[in-house]
Short mmCIF file of C-alpha atoms in Angstrom, two decimals:
data_model
loop_
_atom_site.label_atom_id
_atom_site.label_comp_id
_atom_site.label_asym_id
_atom_site.label_seq_id
_atom_site.Cartn_x
_atom_site.Cartn_y
_atom_site.Cartn_z
CA MET O 1 175.66 -46.85 162.29
CA LYS O 2 178.72 -44.96 161.14
CA THR O 3 179.09 -44.69 157.39
CA VAL O 4 181.74 -43.09 155.22
CA PHE O 5 178.94 -41.41 153.27
CA ASP O 6 178.20 -39.13 156.27
CA LYS O 7 180.07 -35.79 156.04
CA LEU O 8 180.67 -35.71 159.82
CA ILE O 9 182.22 -39.18 159.65
CA GLN O 10 184.35 -38.11 156.68
CA ASP O 11 185.58 -35.18 158.78
CA GLU O 12 186.31 -37.50 161.73
CA LEU O 13 188.33 -39.86 159.52
CA THR O 14 190.19 -36.96 157.91
CA ASN O 15 191.16 -35.56 161.32
CA ARG O 16 192.37 -38.98 162.46
CA ILE O 17 194.37 -39.54 159.25
CA GLU O 18 196.06 -36.15 159.71
CA LEU O 19 197.36 -37.34 163.12
CA LEU O 20 199.42 -40.14 161.54
CA ASN O 21 203.18 -39.70 161.31
CA GLU O 22 206.25 -41.82 160.65
CA SER O 23 206.77 -42.48 164.37
CA HIS O 24 203.52 -44.45 164.68
CA LYS O 25 204.08 -48.17 165.18
CA PRO O 26 201.42 -50.86 164.75
CA ILE O 27 199.72 -52.21 167.87
CA TRP O 28 199.05 -55.37 165.85
CA GLY O 29 199.84 -56.61 162.36
CA LYS O 30 202.91 -56.39 160.14
CA MET O 31 202.38 -53.25 158.04
CA ASN O 32 204.24 -50.08 158.92
CA VAL O 33 202.39 -46.74 158.86
CA PHE O 34 203.21 -46.00 155.21
CA GLN O 35 202.17 -49.49 154.09
CA MET O 36 198.90 -49.13 156.02
CA ALA O 37 198.15 -45.75 154.42
CA ARG O 38 198.99 -47.16 150.95
CA HIS O 39 196.77 -50.19 151.67
CA CYS O 40 193.87 -47.90 152.61
CA THR O 41 194.28 -45.70 149.54
CA ASN O 42 194.52 -48.70 147.22
CA TRP O 43 191.47 -50.21 148.90
CA GLY O 44 189.55 -46.93 148.59
CA GLU O 45 190.37 -46.71 144.88
CA TRP O 46 189.26 -50.32 144.45
CA VAL O 47 185.90 -49.63 146.10
CA GLN O 48 185.35 -46.37 144.22
CA GLY O 49 186.60 -47.72 140.88
CA THR O 50 189.19 -44.98 140.48
CA GLY O 51 192.94 -44.87 139.79
CA LYS O 52 194.27 -48.22 138.61
CA TYR O 53 190.80 -49.71 139.22
CA THR O 54 188.97 -47.56 136.64
CA ASP O 55 188.54 -50.55 134.31
CA HIS O 56 188.76 -53.25 136.97
CA ILE O 57 186.63 -56.36 136.52
CA TYR O 58 185.16 -57.17 139.91
CA LYS O 59 184.35 -60.74 140.92
CA GLN O 60 183.71 -62.68 144.07
CA ASP O 61 186.15 -65.48 144.93
CA PHE O 62 185.15 -69.10 145.56
CA PHE O 63 185.23 -68.95 149.37
CA GLY O 64 183.33 -65.69 149.25
CA LYS O 65 180.56 -67.41 147.33
CA LEU O 66 180.34 -69.94 150.16
CA PHE O 67 180.71 -67.66 153.20
CA GLY O 68 180.67 -64.06 151.99
CA LYS O 69 177.04 -63.07 152.58
CA ALA O 70 177.07 -64.32 156.19
CA ALA O 71 180.38 -62.55 156.84
CA LEU O 72 179.07 -59.33 155.28
CA LYS O 73 175.96 -59.39 157.45
CA SER O 74 178.10 -60.01 160.54
CA ASN O 75 180.39 -57.08 159.65
CA THR O 76 177.66 -54.55 158.86
CA LYS O 77 174.88 -55.28 161.38
CA ASN O 78 176.22 -53.08 164.21
CA ASP O 79 178.93 -50.58 165.17
CA LYS O 80 181.25 -53.24 166.62
CA PRO O 81 184.79 -52.55 165.30
CA MET O 82 186.52 -55.09 163.08
CA ALA O 83 188.60 -57.63 164.96
CA LYS O 84 192.39 -57.37 165.08
CA HIS O 85 194.49 -59.50 162.72
CA MET O 86 191.92 -59.64 159.92
CA PRO O 87 193.49 -60.79 156.62
CA ALA O 88 194.34 -57.93 154.26
CA GLY O 89 193.38 -59.89 151.16
CA ILE O 90 194.50 -58.80 147.72
CA HIS O 91 195.28 -55.26 148.85
CA VAL O 92 198.06 -56.11 151.30
CA ILE O 93 201.14 -53.95 150.74
CA LYS O 94 204.39 -55.88 151.08
CA GLU O 95 206.77 -54.24 148.65
CA ALA O 96 206.82 -50.56 149.64
CA GLU O 97 208.42 -50.33 153.07
CA LEU O 98 208.94 -46.58 152.86
CA GLY O 99 207.39 -43.75 150.92
CA ASP O 100 205.99 -40.26 151.15
CA LEU O 101 203.52 -40.59 154.04
CA ALA O 102 202.29 -37.00 153.65
CA ALA O 103 201.41 -37.63 149.99
CA GLU O 104 199.73 -40.93 150.84
CA LYS O 105 197.69 -39.27 153.60
CA ALA O 106 196.60 -36.52 151.16
CA ARG O 107 195.57 -39.18 148.65
CA TRP O 108 193.61 -41.03 151.37
CA VAL O 109 191.85 -37.85 152.51
CA GLY O 110 190.88 -37.15 148.89
CA LEU O 111 189.41 -40.63 148.60
CA ILE O 112 187.43 -40.12 151.81
CA ALA O 113 185.93 -36.98 150.28
CA GLY O 114 185.23 -38.96 147.10
CA TYR O 115 182.64 -41.05 148.91
CA THR O 116 180.38 -37.98 148.80
CA HIS O 117 179.82 -38.70 145.09
CA PHE O 118 180.14 -42.50 145.20
CA SER O 119 178.73 -44.07 142.04
CA ASN O 120 180.58 -47.35 141.43
CA ASP O 121 177.66 -49.67 140.67
CA ARG O 122 180.17 -52.22 139.31
CA PHE O 123 181.71 -52.85 142.74
CA ILE O 124 181.71 -56.46 143.91
CA HIS O 125 183.78 -57.23 146.99
CA ASP O 126 186.13 -60.15 146.35
CA PHE O 127 184.87 -61.98 149.47
CA PHE O 128 181.52 -60.41 150.42
CA GLY O 129 180.17 -60.18 146.88
CA LYS O 130 177.69 -57.53 145.75
CA MET O 131 177.08 -54.97 148.48
CA SER O 132 174.40 -52.34 148.87
CA LYS O 133 175.53 -48.72 149.05
CA GLU O 134 174.65 -48.75 152.76
CA GLN O 135 176.84 -51.82 153.35
CA ILE O 136 179.71 -50.24 151.40
CA GLY O 137 179.49 -47.11 153.55
CA ILE O 138 179.43 -49.01 156.84
CA PHE O 139 182.18 -51.45 155.90
CA SER O 140 184.41 -48.74 154.42
CA TYR O 141 184.18 -46.81 157.69
CA LYS O 142 184.94 -49.96 159.71
CA HIS O 143 187.90 -50.80 157.48
CA PHE O 144 189.47 -47.35 157.79
CA ASP O 145 188.70 -47.20 161.53
CA HIS O 146 190.32 -50.63 161.98
CA HIS O 147 193.59 -49.45 160.45
CA LEU O 148 193.64 -46.14 162.29
CA ARG O 149 193.07 -48.00 165.59
CA GLN O 150 195.87 -50.40 164.52
CA PHE O 151 198.20 -47.40 164.84
CA GLY O 152 196.64 -46.00 168.02
CA ILE O 153 194.54 -43.32 166.33
CA SER O 154 191.07 -43.58 167.82
#
């Protein structure tokens, strides 16, 4: 399965990210291209425990404790892409309609490279709960792939 810990997959994602520009419109969902890139960089920092998440206290929410493990297994058992219209959760970007897309893309590419040295043992997904490194790699790839496909970058 594809994982963000694989250098070839990191290169694939980087190449796809570089194709994004302000003219891209979403095929589904409400975020514009800048909001999507900001969402992905915030999410990547959250997973890696960097940026504003350096001292973050991770915890699983109530519904995650009920359904998270089954959902995690379903989302990491094969290469099937994430479905359209998945909820963005706590990392949805509503406030910043416009921004420096080039800077956000550079930040995102840097975070992709950061998975090479991933070491955030504190990470607990707010819905899925504690994830193995393998699950983090698979789901991170699927999450980024989902948003790139959302803007027609496959």
